[in-house]
Amino acid sequence: MNNNYFKIAVLPGDGIGPEIISESIKILDVIAEAFQYEFQFNYGLIGAEAIFKTGDPLPEETLKICKESDAVLFGAIGDPAFDNNPEAKVRPEQGLLKLRKELGLFANIRPLKTYASLIEKSPLKKEIIEGADIQIFRELVSGIYFGEKFTDPEGAYAYDVCKYSREDILPIAHMAFQEAQKRNKKLTLIDKANVLDTSRLWRKICQEIASEYPDVQLDYMFVDNAAMQLILNPKQFDVILTENMFGDIISDEASVIGGSIGLLPSASVGEKNALFEPIHGSYPQAKGKGIANPIASILSVAMMLDHLGLQPAANKLRQSVEHAIENKYVTIDLNTKQYYSTSEVGSFIADYIKYSEKSYYNFENVKIGKSTIV
Ligand SMILES: NC(=O)C1=CN([C@@H]2O[C@H](COP(=O)(O)OP(=O)(O)OC[C@H]3O[C@@H](n4cnc5c(N)ncnc54)[C@H](O)[C@@H]3O)[C@@H](O)[C@H]2O)C=CC1
Ligand SMILES: CC(C)CC(=O)C(=O)O
Ligand SMILES: [Mg+2]
């Protein structure tokens, strides 16, 4: 087996998905050359694009490509044609949910950090957010997104069932405890155990396994309070463990601490497969405008490189992203006076990976031109 050869399934999806994914591929091409790896990219249809072309948000062929890959790189799905039509029977999001389920991606890991050069731009106070560093473990293949759904044909009522089993909770709970052991030995379970039976099951199981991790301090917080605490005092959190829907919501909220949702990557992992995706959606208003921040997708590539055991490349990539952010080579969402287009930011990061080790190259003098946002 060639340890430098990897099959990557690439699913650009809808809206800004293709634009951000093409920057991630640009980065992977440069990494392949610099580190002598070979990536074989196999593209697949998913989401609205797949519905328009095949009628199915997750065609069999796409699933096959993903199952046969070493990792999946996912952009985003979703289209206003479906969002604004509550009657639509087939929806783009079903493609992503089915893919997560089929690949058994039970844990969605969403790291949040702050960057010194962006602190002043945050709507939150410097002393509150400076140094915040949180790892969110969100359960990804159960809960209310996957429970039975029903809409009464008369349109009088509808329901979505939230169900969790011991088997759904245990693997991700162990994973979060282990991460807490590697970090600051503090784990916060976010739930609604004062109201929900499913949340009480989460608490019970976490209490049961806590004895296996005696060095980890396990705390609990109700999700409504957690939503407030995240903004008031994010540094009280280190590793967060939570169920599917709460994790979805609080991670978008937490992205405000970092400066933009366009910065937050994620890894969705299971026993066999792994998928890497930004936490944001398809941002349809930005499609084709060159304003989408590609960094969430590019940092998802760094998480993919970690997963493939390619740490030197992952480290170099993170260092290059930090260099871009610290030097304000960023997109308009970061609220800096000087900003660049999606592809300029991608090219800047790619060039840094390519040239920064070369002693003859004075990178600080590189001019990548005025912004070409269309
Ligand atoms: N994983 C996925 O593919 C997800 C898909 N969706 C879908 O995306 C569509 C749009 O949903 P929204 O609720 O508007 O969420 P969204 O995450 O697409 O956008 C919300 C806001 O976040 C900001 N934003 C998002 N991505 C950005 C980026 N790369 N750079 C700069 N700013 C960025 C923009 O201000 C945007 O208005 C819907 O169809 C939804 O179902 C939503 C979330 C996740
Ligand atoms: C199926 C997606 C639309 C759910 C989501 O918002 C997410 O995973 O962040
Ligand atoms: Mg979401």
PDB file of C-alpha atoms in Angstrom, residues 37-321:
ATOM      1  CA  TYR A  37       1.420  13.204  -1.616  1.00  0.00           C
ATOM      2  CA  GLU A  38      -0.998  12.100  -4.280  1.00  0.00           C
ATOM      3  CA  PHE A  39      -4.672  12.983  -3.927  1.00  0.00           C
ATOM      4  CA  GLN A  40      -7.192  11.475  -6.300  1.00  0.00           C
ATOM      5  CA  PHE A  41     -10.301  13.652  -6.335  1.00  0.00           C
ATOM      6  CA  ASN A  42     -13.602  11.952  -7.156  1.00  0.00           C
ATOM      7  CA  TYR A  43     -16.434  14.453  -7.527  1.00  0.00           C
ATOM      8  CA  GLY A  44     -20.051  13.682  -6.600  1.00  0.00           C
ATOM      9  CA  LEU A  45     -23.434  15.396  -6.784  1.00  0.00           C
ATOM     10  CA  ILE A  46     -25.362  16.232  -3.608  1.00  0.00           C
ATOM     11  CA  GLY A  47     -28.095  18.602  -2.438  1.00  0.00           C
ATOM     12  CA  ALA A  48     -30.173  20.855  -4.695  1.00  0.00           C
ATOM     13  CA  GLU A  49     -27.777  20.406  -7.597  1.00  0.00           C
ATOM     14  CA  ALA A  50     -28.281  16.644  -7.367  1.00  0.00           C
ATOM     15  CA  ILE A  51     -32.083  17.029  -7.160  1.00  0.00           C
ATOM     16  CA  PHE A  52     -32.120  19.253 -10.259  1.00  0.00           C
ATOM     17  CA  LYS A  53     -29.948  16.794 -12.206  1.00  0.00           C
ATOM     18  CA  THR A  54     -31.153  13.413 -10.921  1.00  0.00           C
ATOM     19  CA  GLY A  55     -34.199  13.941  -8.691  1.00  0.00           C
ATOM     20  CA  ASP A  56     -32.258  12.517  -5.722  1.00  0.00           C
ATOM     21  CA  PRO A  57     -30.407  14.692  -3.119  1.00  0.00           C
ATOM     22  CA  LEU A  58     -27.925  11.838  -2.566  1.00  0.00           C
ATOM     23  CA  PRO A  59     -27.529   9.743  -5.723  1.00  0.00           C
ATOM     24  CA  GLU A  60     -26.263   6.155  -5.253  1.00  0.00           C
ATOM     25  CA  GLU A  61     -23.146   7.009  -7.261  1.00  0.00           C
ATOM     26  CA  THR A  62     -22.230   9.768  -4.767  1.00  0.00           C
ATOM     27  CA  LEU A  63     -22.686   7.452  -1.807  1.00  0.00           C
ATOM     28  CA  LYS A  64     -20.493   4.837  -3.508  1.00  0.00           C
ATOM     29  CA  ILE A  65     -17.713   7.382  -4.171  1.00  0.00           C
ATOM     30  CA  CYS A  66     -17.849   8.434  -0.502  1.00  0.00           C
ATOM     31  CA  LYS A  67     -17.800   4.897   0.872  1.00  0.00           C
ATOM     32  CA  GLU A  68     -14.782   4.043  -1.259  1.00  0.00           C
ATOM     33  CA  SER A  69     -12.809   7.152  -0.296  1.00  0.00           C
ATOM     34  CA  ASP A  70     -10.249   7.766   2.445  1.00  0.00           C
ATOM     35  CA  ALA A  71     -12.064  11.005   3.298  1.00  0.00           C
ATOM     36  CA  VAL A  72     -14.922  13.156   2.050  1.00  0.00           C
ATOM     37  CA  LEU A  73     -14.565  16.888   1.476  1.00  0.00           C
ATOM     38  CA  PHE A  74     -17.976  18.526   1.606  1.00  0.00           C
ATOM     39  CA  GLY A  75     -18.906  22.134   0.687  1.00  0.00           C
ATOM     40  CA  ALA A  76     -22.486  23.091   1.559  1.00  0.00           C
ATOM     41  CA  ILE A  77     -26.039  22.331   0.442  1.00  0.00           C
ATOM     42  CA  GLY A  78     -29.305  24.206   0.407  1.00  0.00           C
ATOM     43  CA  ASP A  79     -31.232  26.417  -2.003  1.00  0.00           C
ATOM     44  CA  PRO A  80     -33.932  29.055  -1.528  1.00  0.00           C
ATOM     45  CA  ALA A  81     -36.123  27.216  -4.081  1.00  0.00           C
ATOM     46  CA  PHE A  82     -36.616  24.595  -1.354  1.00  0.00           C
ATOM     47  CA  ASP A  83     -36.231  26.762   1.777  1.00  0.00           C
ATOM     48  CA  ASN A  84     -39.124  28.945   0.616  1.00  0.00           C
ATOM     49  CA  ASN A  85     -41.348  26.006  -0.300  1.00  0.00           C
ATOM     50  CA  PRO A  86     -42.606  24.147   2.776  1.00  0.00           C
ATOM     51  CA  GLU A  87     -44.530  21.749   0.504  1.00  0.00           C
ATOM     52  CA  ALA A  88     -41.400  20.402  -1.246  1.00  0.00           C
ATOM     53  CA  LYS A  89     -41.303  16.627  -0.796  1.00  0.00           C
ATOM     54  CA  VAL A  90     -37.606  16.200  -1.585  1.00  0.00           C
ATOM     55  CA  ARG A  91     -35.115  18.610   0.024  1.00  0.00           C
ATOM     56  CA  PRO A  92     -31.348  19.211  -0.422  1.00  0.00           C
ATOM     57  CA  GLU A  93     -30.668  18.817   3.324  1.00  0.00           C
ATOM     58  CA  GLN A  94     -31.959  15.212   3.180  1.00  0.00           C
ATOM     59  CA  GLY A  95     -28.889  14.414   1.071  1.00  0.00           C
ATOM     60  CA  LEU A  96     -26.473  15.512   3.785  1.00  0.00           C
ATOM     61  CA  LEU A  97     -28.456  13.898   6.604  1.00  0.00           C
ATOM     62  CA  LYS A  98     -28.615  10.594   4.710  1.00  0.00           C
ATOM     63  CA  LEU A  99     -24.913  10.758   3.898  1.00  0.00           C
ATOM     64  CA  ARG A 100     -24.022  11.311   7.581  1.00  0.00           C
ATOM     65  CA  LYS A 101     -26.252   8.382   8.574  1.00  0.00           C
ATOM     66  CA  GLU A 102     -25.021   6.030   5.841  1.00  0.00           C
ATOM     67  CA  LEU A 103     -21.393   6.756   6.691  1.00  0.00           C
ATOM     68  CA  GLY A 104     -22.084   6.409  10.424  1.00  0.00           C
ATOM     69  CA  LEU A 105     -20.595   9.840  11.183  1.00  0.00           C
ATOM     70  CA  PHE A 106     -21.727   9.982  14.799  1.00  0.00           C
ATOM     71  CA  ALA A 107     -19.437  12.778  16.006  1.00  0.00           C
ATOM     72  CA  ASN A 108     -19.187  16.263  14.561  1.00  0.00           C
ATOM     73  CA  ILE A 109     -16.187  18.049  16.036  1.00  0.00           C
ATOM     74  CA  ARG A 110     -16.267  21.831  15.756  1.00  0.00           C
ATOM     75  CA  PRO A 111     -13.215  23.679  17.081  1.00  0.00           C
ATOM     76  CA  LEU A 112     -13.463  27.356  17.904  1.00  0.00           C
ATOM     77  CA  LYS A 113     -10.531  29.696  18.449  1.00  0.00           C
ATOM     78  CA  THR A 114      -9.853  33.403  18.354  1.00  0.00           C
ATOM     79  CA  TYR A 115      -7.219  35.261  16.329  1.00  0.00           C
ATOM     80  CA  ALA A 116      -5.321  38.204  17.815  1.00  0.00           C
ATOM     81  CA  SER A 117      -5.779  40.415  14.740  1.00  0.00           C
ATOM     82  CA  LEU A 118      -9.549  39.894  14.705  1.00  0.00           C
ATOM     83  CA  ILE A 119     -10.263  40.490  18.391  1.00  0.00           C
ATOM     84  CA  GLU A 120     -10.814  44.229  17.930  1.00  0.00           C
ATOM     85  CA  LYS A 121     -13.331  43.544  15.157  1.00  0.00           C
ATOM     86  CA  SER A 122     -15.583  41.418  17.297  1.00  0.00           C
ATOM     87  CA  PRO A 123     -18.876  42.808  18.553  1.00  0.00           C
ATOM     88  CA  LEU A 124     -17.903  41.157  21.857  1.00  0.00           C
ATOM     89  CA  LYS A 125     -15.492  42.706  24.371  1.00  0.00           C
ATOM     90  CA  LYS A 126     -11.799  41.918  23.959  1.00  0.00           C
ATOM     91  CA  GLU A 127     -11.317  40.709  27.545  1.00  0.00           C
ATOM     92  CA  ILE A 128     -14.273  38.343  27.193  1.00  0.00           C
ATOM     93  CA  ILE A 129     -13.153  36.572  24.026  1.00  0.00           C
ATOM     94  CA  GLU A 130      -9.347  36.853  23.938  1.00  0.00           C
ATOM     95  CA  GLY A 131      -7.890  33.342  24.200  1.00  0.00           C
ATOM     96  CA  ALA A 132     -11.232  31.501  23.993  1.00  0.00           C
ATOM     97  CA  ASP A 133     -10.593  27.997  22.705  1.00  0.00           C
ATOM     98  CA  ILE A 134     -13.490  25.542  22.670  1.00  0.00           C
ATOM     99  CA  GLN A 135     -13.952  22.105  21.178  1.00  0.00           C
ATOM    100  CA  ILE A 136     -17.613  21.240  20.507  1.00  0.00           C
ATOM    101  CA  PHE A 137     -18.604  17.572  20.193  1.00  0.00           C
ATOM    102  CA  ARG A 138     -22.016  17.419  18.538  1.00  0.00           C
ATOM    103  CA  GLU A 139     -23.841  14.106  18.120  1.00  0.00           C
ATOM    104  CA  LEU A 140     -24.628  13.881  14.394  1.00  0.00           C
ATOM    105  CA  VAL A 141     -26.768  10.913  13.380  1.00  0.00           C
ATOM    106  CA  SER A 142     -29.639  10.763  15.895  1.00  0.00           C
ATOM    107  CA  GLY A 143     -32.004  13.027  17.798  1.00  0.00           C
ATOM    108  CA  ILE A 144     -34.764  15.157  16.380  1.00  0.00           C
ATOM    109  CA  TYR A 145     -33.202  15.529  12.910  1.00  0.00           C
ATOM    110  CA  PHE A 146     -33.513  11.762  12.450  1.00  0.00           C
ATOM    111  CA  GLY A 147     -36.679  10.869  14.395  1.00  0.00           C
ATOM    112  CA  GLU A 148     -40.046  10.064  12.858  1.00  0.00           C
ATOM    113  CA  LYS A 149     -41.612  13.026  11.076  1.00  0.00           C
ATOM    114  CA  PHE A 150     -45.226  13.571  10.234  1.00  0.00           C
ATOM    115  CA  THR A 151     -47.365  16.283   8.709  1.00  0.00           C
ATOM    116  CA  ASP A 152     -51.125  15.855   8.840  1.00  0.00           C
ATOM    117  CA  PRO A 153     -52.419  15.954   5.212  1.00  0.00           C
ATOM    118  CA  GLU A 154     -54.878  18.696   6.223  1.00  0.00           C
ATOM    119  CA  GLY A 155     -51.932  20.750   7.446  1.00  0.00           C
ATOM    120  CA  ALA A 156     -53.407  21.037  10.955  1.00  0.00           C
ATOM    121  CA  TYR A 157     -50.441  19.604  12.860  1.00  0.00           C
ATOM    122  CA  ALA A 158     -46.999  18.081  12.432  1.00  0.00           C
ATOM    123  CA  TYR A 159     -44.404  16.463  14.635  1.00  0.00           C
ATOM    124  CA  ASP A 160     -40.722  15.467  14.758  1.00  0.00           C
ATOM    125  CA  VAL A 161     -39.664  12.849  17.278  1.00  0.00           C
ATOM    126  CA  CYS A 162     -36.466  13.229  19.296  1.00  0.00           C
ATOM    127  CA  LYS A 163     -35.099   9.815  20.273  1.00  0.00           C
ATOM    128  CA  TYR A 164     -31.751   8.808  21.760  1.00  0.00           C
ATOM    129  CA  SER A 165     -30.512   5.373  22.757  1.00  0.00           C
ATOM    130  CA  ARG A 166     -27.613   4.375  24.992  1.00  0.00           C
ATOM    131  CA  GLU A 167     -25.763   3.216  21.842  1.00  0.00           C
ATOM    132  CA  ASP A 168     -26.208   6.628  20.220  1.00  0.00           C
ATOM    133  CA  ILE A 169     -24.740   8.479  23.199  1.00  0.00           C
ATOM    134  CA  LEU A 170     -21.915   6.259  24.427  1.00  0.00           C
ATOM    135  CA  PRO A 171     -19.416   6.547  21.533  1.00  0.00           C
ATOM    136  CA  ILE A 172     -19.464  10.333  21.334  1.00  0.00           C
ATOM    137  CA  ALA A 173     -19.486  10.689  25.130  1.00  0.00           C
ATOM    138  CA  HIS A 174     -16.308   8.586  25.379  1.00  0.00           C
ATOM    139  CA  MET A 175     -14.761  10.598  22.573  1.00  0.00           C
ATOM    140  CA  ALA A 176     -15.502  13.883  24.346  1.00  0.00           C
ATOM    141  CA  PHE A 177     -14.144  12.614  27.697  1.00  0.00           C
ATOM    142  CA  GLN A 178     -10.950  11.482  25.944  1.00  0.00           C
ATOM    143  CA  GLU A 179     -10.565  14.869  24.290  1.00  0.00           C
ATOM    144  CA  ALA A 180     -11.061  16.554  27.683  1.00  0.00           C
ATOM    145  CA  GLN A 181      -8.272  14.368  29.098  1.00  0.00           C
ATOM    146  CA  LYS A 182      -5.933  15.582  26.347  1.00  0.00           C
ATOM    147  CA  ARG A 183      -6.903  19.203  26.942  1.00  0.00           C
ATOM    148  CA  ASN A 184      -7.838  20.973  30.183  1.00  0.00           C
ATOM    149  CA  LYS A 185      -9.746  18.121  31.890  1.00  0.00           C
ATOM    150  CA  LYS A 186     -13.047  19.954  31.794  1.00  0.00           C
ATOM    151  CA  LEU A 187     -16.143  18.678  29.994  1.00  0.00           C
ATOM    152  CA  THR A 188     -19.504  20.455  29.883  1.00  0.00           C
ATOM    153  CA  LEU A 189     -22.597  18.506  28.853  1.00  0.00           C
ATOM    154  CA  ILE A 190     -25.143  20.915  27.391  1.00  0.00           C
ATOM    155  CA  ASP A 191     -28.723  19.633  27.530  1.00  0.00           C
ATOM    156  CA  LYS A 192     -32.261  20.400  28.660  1.00  0.00           C
ATOM    157  CA  ALA A 193     -32.483  17.785  31.407  1.00  0.00           C
ATOM    158  CA  ASN A 194     -34.980  19.855  33.378  1.00  0.00           C
ATOM    159  CA  VAL A 195     -37.536  19.136  30.637  1.00  0.00           C
ATOM    160  CA  LEU A 196     -36.444  16.379  28.242  1.00  0.00           C
ATOM    161  CA  ASP A 197     -36.200  12.636  28.910  1.00  0.00           C
ATOM    162  CA  THR A 198     -33.559  12.351  26.179  1.00  0.00           C
ATOM    163  CA  SER A 199     -31.417  14.895  28.042  1.00  0.00           C
ATOM    164  CA  ARG A 200     -31.796  12.960  31.304  1.00  0.00           C
ATOM    165  CA  LEU A 201     -30.521   9.868  29.480  1.00  0.00           C
ATOM    166  CA  TRP A 202     -27.475  11.872  28.294  1.00  0.00           C
ATOM    167  CA  ARG A 203     -26.771  12.941  31.908  1.00  0.00           C
ATOM    168  CA  LYS A 204     -27.193   9.419  33.278  1.00  0.00           C
ATOM    169  CA  ILE A 205     -24.826   7.896  30.725  1.00  0.00           C
ATOM    170  CA  CYS A 206     -22.226  10.624  31.181  1.00  0.00           C
ATOM    171  CA  GLN A 207     -22.388  10.141  34.970  1.00  0.00           C
ATOM    172  CA  GLU A 208     -21.949   6.381  34.513  1.00  0.00           C
ATOM    173  CA  ILE A 209     -18.805   6.645  32.396  1.00  0.00           C
ATOM    174  CA  ALA A 210     -17.325   9.609  34.285  1.00  0.00           C
ATOM    175  CA  SER A 211     -15.628   7.158  36.688  1.00  0.00           C
ATOM    176  CA  GLU A 212     -13.494   5.940  33.765  1.00  0.00           C
ATOM    177  CA  TYR A 213     -12.117   9.476  33.465  1.00  0.00           C
ATOM    178  CA  PRO A 214     -11.500  10.485  37.109  1.00  0.00           C
ATOM    179  CA  ASP A 215      -9.207  13.342  36.085  1.00  0.00           C
ATOM    180  CA  VAL A 216     -11.983  15.041  34.068  1.00  0.00           C
ATOM    181  CA  GLN A 217     -14.360  17.470  35.730  1.00  0.00           C
ATOM    182  CA  LEU A 218     -17.844  16.906  34.298  1.00  0.00           C
ATOM    183  CA  ASP A 219     -20.218  19.877  34.454  1.00  0.00           C
ATOM    184  CA  TYR A 220     -23.754  20.292  33.149  1.00  0.00           C
ATOM    185  CA  MET A 221     -25.505  23.307  31.741  1.00  0.00           C
ATOM    186  CA  PHE A 222     -29.004  23.783  30.388  1.00  0.00           C
ATOM    187  CA  VAL A 223     -28.909  24.820  26.741  1.00  0.00           C
ATOM    188  CA  ASP A 224     -30.820  28.085  27.225  1.00  0.00           C
ATOM    189  CA  ASN A 225     -28.324  29.223  29.848  1.00  0.00           C
ATOM    190  CA  ALA A 226     -25.427  27.906  27.731  1.00  0.00           C
ATOM    191  CA  ALA A 227     -26.527  30.072  24.809  1.00  0.00           C
ATOM    192  CA  MET A 228     -26.172  33.092  27.092  1.00  0.00           C
ATOM    193  CA  GLN A 229     -22.972  31.950  28.857  1.00  0.00           C
ATOM    194  CA  LEU A 230     -21.206  31.361  25.537  1.00  0.00           C
ATOM    195  CA  ILE A 231     -21.430  35.054  24.769  1.00  0.00           C
ATOM    196  CA  LEU A 232     -21.012  36.355  28.325  1.00  0.00           C
ATOM    197  CA  ASN A 233     -18.087  34.180  29.347  1.00  0.00           C
ATOM    198  CA  PRO A 234     -16.867  31.777  26.633  1.00  0.00           C
ATOM    199  CA  LYS A 235     -13.600  31.038  28.458  1.00  0.00           C
ATOM    200  CA  GLN A 236     -15.470  28.973  31.073  1.00  0.00           C
ATOM    201  CA  PHE A 237     -15.877  26.282  28.367  1.00  0.00           C
ATOM    202  CA  ASP A 238     -13.226  23.894  27.150  1.00  0.00           C
ATOM    203  CA  VAL A 239     -14.791  20.708  25.700  1.00  0.00           C
ATOM    204  CA  ILE A 240     -18.545  20.796  25.107  1.00  0.00           C
ATOM    205  CA  LEU A 241     -20.615  17.660  24.536  1.00  0.00           C
ATOM    206  CA  THR A 242     -24.136  17.975  23.243  1.00  0.00           C
ATOM    207  CA  GLU A 243     -26.891  16.417  21.166  1.00  0.00           C
ATOM    208  CA  ASN A 244     -27.530  17.020  17.485  1.00  0.00           C
ATOM    209  CA  MET A 245     -29.820  20.058  17.357  1.00  0.00           C
ATOM    210  CA  PHE A 246     -28.351  21.905  20.350  1.00  0.00           C
ATOM    211  CA  GLY A 247     -24.864  21.438  18.871  1.00  0.00           C
ATOM    212  CA  ASP A 248     -25.997  22.773  15.518  1.00  0.00           C
ATOM    213  CA  ILE A 249     -27.406  25.926  17.088  1.00  0.00           C
ATOM    214  CA  ILE A 250     -24.789  26.747  19.715  1.00  0.00           C
ATOM    215  CA  SER A 251     -21.887  26.261  17.296  1.00  0.00           C
ATOM    216  CA  ASP A 252     -23.256  28.896  14.898  1.00  0.00           C
ATOM    217  CA  GLU A 253     -23.645  31.153  17.931  1.00  0.00           C
ATOM    218  CA  ALA A 254     -20.110  30.375  19.115  1.00  0.00           C
ATOM    219  CA  SER A 255     -18.695  31.383  15.723  1.00  0.00           C
ATOM    220  CA  VAL A 256     -19.358  35.029  16.637  1.00  0.00           C
ATOM    221  CA  ILE A 257     -16.586  34.698  19.236  1.00  0.00           C
ATOM    222  CA  GLY A 258     -14.075  33.770  16.520  1.00  0.00           C
ATOM    223  CA  GLY A 259     -15.109  36.635  14.237  1.00  0.00           C
ATOM    224  CA  SER A 260     -17.142  34.904  11.505  1.00  0.00           C
ATOM    225  CA  ILE A 261     -18.922  31.664  10.783  1.00  0.00           C
ATOM    226  CA  GLY A 262     -16.742  31.642   7.671  1.00  0.00           C
ATOM    227  CA  LEU A 263     -13.789  30.609   9.871  1.00  0.00           C
ATOM    228  CA  LEU A 264     -15.198  27.508  11.572  1.00  0.00           C
ATOM    229  CA  PRO A 265     -14.306  24.067  10.194  1.00  0.00           C
ATOM    230  CA  SER A 266     -15.522  20.675  11.294  1.00  0.00           C
ATOM    231  CA  ALA A 267     -14.766  16.978  11.135  1.00  0.00           C
ATOM    232  CA  SER A 268     -17.576  14.440  11.087  1.00  0.00           C
ATOM    233  CA  VAL A 269     -16.205  11.072  12.079  1.00  0.00           C
ATOM    234  CA  GLY A 270     -17.437   7.511  12.436  1.00  0.00           C
ATOM    235  CA  GLU A 271     -15.824   4.123  12.858  1.00  0.00           C
ATOM    236  CA  LYS A 272     -14.892   3.754   9.174  1.00  0.00           C
ATOM    237  CA  ASN A 273     -15.514   7.015   7.361  1.00  0.00           C
ATOM    238  CA  ALA A 274     -14.840  10.690   7.870  1.00  0.00           C
ATOM    239  CA  LEU A 275     -16.190  13.838   6.251  1.00  0.00           C
ATOM    240  CA  PHE A 276     -14.836  17.381   6.517  1.00  0.00           C
ATOM    241  CA  GLU A 277     -17.072  20.401   6.149  1.00  0.00           C
ATOM    242  CA  PRO A 278     -17.366  24.031   7.200  1.00  0.00           C
ATOM    243  CA  ILE A 279     -20.031  24.583   9.850  1.00  0.00           C
ATOM    244  CA  HIS A 280     -21.855  27.142   7.709  1.00  0.00           C
ATOM    245  CA  GLY A 281     -24.457  26.553   5.019  1.00  0.00           C
ATOM    246  CA  SER A 282     -24.694  27.413   1.329  1.00  0.00           C
ATOM    247  CA  TYR A 283     -25.034  31.209   1.913  1.00  0.00           C
ATOM    248  CA  PRO A 284     -27.064  31.574  -1.317  1.00  0.00           C
ATOM    249  CA  GLN A 285     -26.997  35.392  -1.217  1.00  0.00           C
ATOM    250  CA  ALA A 286     -23.231  35.257  -1.857  1.00  0.00           C
ATOM    251  CA  LYS A 287     -23.228  32.688  -4.657  1.00  0.00           C
ATOM    252  CA  GLY A 288     -20.949  33.760  -7.520  1.00  0.00           C
ATOM    253  CA  LYS A 289     -19.971  37.073  -5.880  1.00  0.00           C
ATOM    254  CA  GLY A 290     -16.504  36.057  -4.698  1.00  0.00           C
ATOM    255  CA  ILE A 291     -17.211  37.228  -1.144  1.00  0.00           C
ATOM    256  CA  ALA A 292     -17.507  33.906   0.697  1.00  0.00           C
ATOM    257  CA  ASN A 293     -14.822  33.240   3.261  1.00  0.00           C
ATOM    258  CA  PRO A 294     -13.007  30.044   2.152  1.00  0.00           C
ATOM    259  CA  ILE A 295     -11.164  29.577   5.471  1.00  0.00           C
ATOM    260  CA  ALA A 296     -13.774  27.345   7.158  1.00  0.00           C
ATOM    261  CA  SER A 297     -13.405  24.927   4.258  1.00  0.00           C
ATOM    262  CA  ILE A 298      -9.608  25.296   4.131  1.00  0.00           C
ATOM    263  CA  LEU A 299      -9.339  24.581   7.883  1.00  0.00           C
ATOM    264  CA  SER A 300     -11.603  21.567   7.337  1.00  0.00           C
ATOM    265  CA  VAL A 301      -8.887  20.378   4.931  1.00  0.00           C
ATOM    266  CA  ALA A 302      -6.387  20.745   7.810  1.00  0.00           C
ATOM    267  CA  MET A 303      -8.635  18.516   9.946  1.00  0.00           C
ATOM    268  CA  MET A 304      -8.753  16.047   7.044  1.00  0.00           C
ATOM    269  CA  LEU A 305      -4.963  16.017   6.805  1.00  0.00           C
ATOM    270  CA  ASP A 306      -4.765  15.298  10.562  1.00  0.00           C
ATOM    271  CA  HIS A 307      -7.206  12.430  10.059  1.00  0.00           C
ATOM    272  CA  LEU A 308      -5.099  11.008   7.213  1.00  0.00           C
ATOM    273  CA  GLY A 309      -2.025  11.123   9.457  1.00  0.00           C
ATOM    274  CA  LEU A 310      -0.422  13.950   7.464  1.00  0.00           C
ATOM    275  CA  GLN A 311       0.374  16.192  10.457  1.00  0.00           C
ATOM    276  CA  PRO A 312       3.305  18.117   8.920  1.00  0.00           C
ATOM    277  CA  ALA A 313       1.042  19.255   6.075  1.00  0.00           C
ATOM    278  CA  ALA A 314      -1.837  19.995   8.462  1.00  0.00           C
ATOM    279  CA  ASN A 315       0.450  22.111  10.648  1.00  0.00           C
ATOM    280  CA  LYS A 316       1.859  23.985   7.676  1.00  0.00           C
ATOM    281  CA  LEU A 317      -1.659  24.677   6.434  1.00  0.00           C
ATOM    282  CA  ARG A 318      -2.839  26.027   9.814  1.00  0.00           C
ATOM    283  CA  GLN A 319       0.269  28.198  10.051  1.00  0.00           C
ATOM    284  CA  SER A 320      -0.447  29.560   6.547  1.00  0.00           C
ATOM    285  CA  VAL A 321      -4.069  30.347   7.435  1.00  0.00           C
TER     286      VAL A 321
END
